[in-house]
Amino acid sequence: DDRILPLDTQALEVTPADDRRLVVDAFARWRITDPVRFRRAMGDGGIERARPRLERILNAELREVLGSVDSGAILSADRVALMNRIRDQARAQAQALGVQVVDVRIKRADLPEQNLEATFARMRAEREREAADEIARGNEAAQRVRAQADRTVVETVSEAQKQADIIRGEADARRNAIFADAYGRDPEFFAFSRSLAAYEKSLRGGNSSMVITPDSEFFEYLKTATPEK
């Protein structure tokens, strides 16, 4: 019988060298190469009896080979070398049954469900921590920007105040120089002009009241002024 027969195994949990448990689904293809030996080994059970025997052999080789490497090598897409090792070792064990293991393939290799949940929880916690770190860094950057803006405002206001003080000082100096020049040219007129300004300021509005003696110097120019005719 030269037929190529399939062998699907049940999901098998293996422990790689890094102790990271994995669930592996594998299948094999096999054929009868020695009918006499096969019949002697299987009796009347034939192919149906051979399948569980071959599955035990395959599972044993899966555990041995996959247990000798890290989980990364098993989860990698490039695991042909591992499957060839399993095939060769299973073939050597199955020879006594009068059969040949033609091929072995790993259909799936995943973390157990409980490990997946723990892994997802860990990944979620890591992402949340990264997000919190990003938010903290963003807040810190925002605080730095606000602090810099506040410093800039303070510096700008201070500089503006400084310039305003300088301008006021220069204006006062020019005004004083003008007053001094006017006083030097005509002291009497300067005194008269200043008195008029004082009268205007004191008598501005209709409700102003002043208590001053008749001989006060405040009215000096009012008393001496002669009306025009």
Coordinates of N, CA and C in Angstrom, one line a residue, residues 22 27 31 44 54-55 58 62 66 74 79 81 88 93 95 103 128 133 155 162 164 169 198-199 224:
L22 N 3.9 26.9 25.2 CA 3.2 27.1 24.0 C 2.3 25.9 23.7
F27 N 0.7 18.2 12.2 CA 0.1 17.1 11.4 C 1.3 16.4 10.7
R31 N 3.2 6.6 5.4 CA 2.7 5.5 4.5 C 3.3 4.2 5.0
D44 N -5.0 -7.0 13.6 CA -6.1 -6.8 12.8 C -6.6 -5.3 12.9
L54 N 1.3 6.2 16.2 CA 2.1 7.3 15.5 C 1.9 8.6 16.2
E55 N 0.7 8.9 16.7 CA 0.5 10.2 17.3 C 1.3 10.3 18.6
L58 N 4.9 11.0 17.5 CA 5.0 12.3 17.0 C 5.0 13.3 18.2
L62 N 7.9 16.0 19.2 CA 7.6 17.4 19.3 C 8.1 18.0 20.6
L66 N 11.1 20.6 20.4 CA 10.7 22.0 20.7 C 11.1 22.4 22.1
I74 N 10.4 28.7 17.7 CA 9.1 28.0 17.3 C 8.1 28.9 16.7
R79 N 10.8 27.9 10.5 CA 11.0 26.8 11.4 C 11.1 25.4 10.7
A81 N 13.7 23.8 9.7 CA 14.8 22.9 10.3 C 14.2 22.2 11.5
D88 N 12.6 13.4 11.1 CA 13.6 12.4 11.1 C 13.6 11.5 12.3
Q93 N 11.7 6.2 14.9 CA 10.9 5.5 15.9 C 9.8 4.7 15.2
Q95 N 9.8 3.3 12.3 CA 10.3 2.3 11.4 C 10.0 0.9 11.9
D103 N 6.4 13.3 6.2 CA 6.5 14.8 6.4 C 5.8 15.2 7.8
E128 N -0.6 51.8 28.6 CA -1.2 52.8 29.5 C -0.1 53.6 30.2
D133 N 3.2 58.5 30.6 CA 4.5 59.1 30.5 C 4.4 60.2 29.4
E155 N 9.4 90.5 31.3 CA 10.6 91.2 30.7 C 10.1 92.3 29.8
K162 N 10.6 100.8 31.7 CA 11.9 101.4 31.7 C 12.0 102.5 30.6
A164 N 9.4 104.0 29.2 CA 8.5 105.1 29.6 C 9.1 106.0 30.6
G169 N 11.4 111.1 31.9 CA 12.5 111.9 32.5 C 13.1 112.9 31.5
A198 N -1.5 128.8 38.0 CA -2.0 128.5 39.3 C -3.4 128.9 39.5
Y199 N -3.8 130.2 39.0 CA -5.1 130.7 39.1 C -6.1 129.7 38.4
T224 N -2.5 144.0 41.1 CA -1.7 145.0 40.3 C -2.1 145.1 38.9

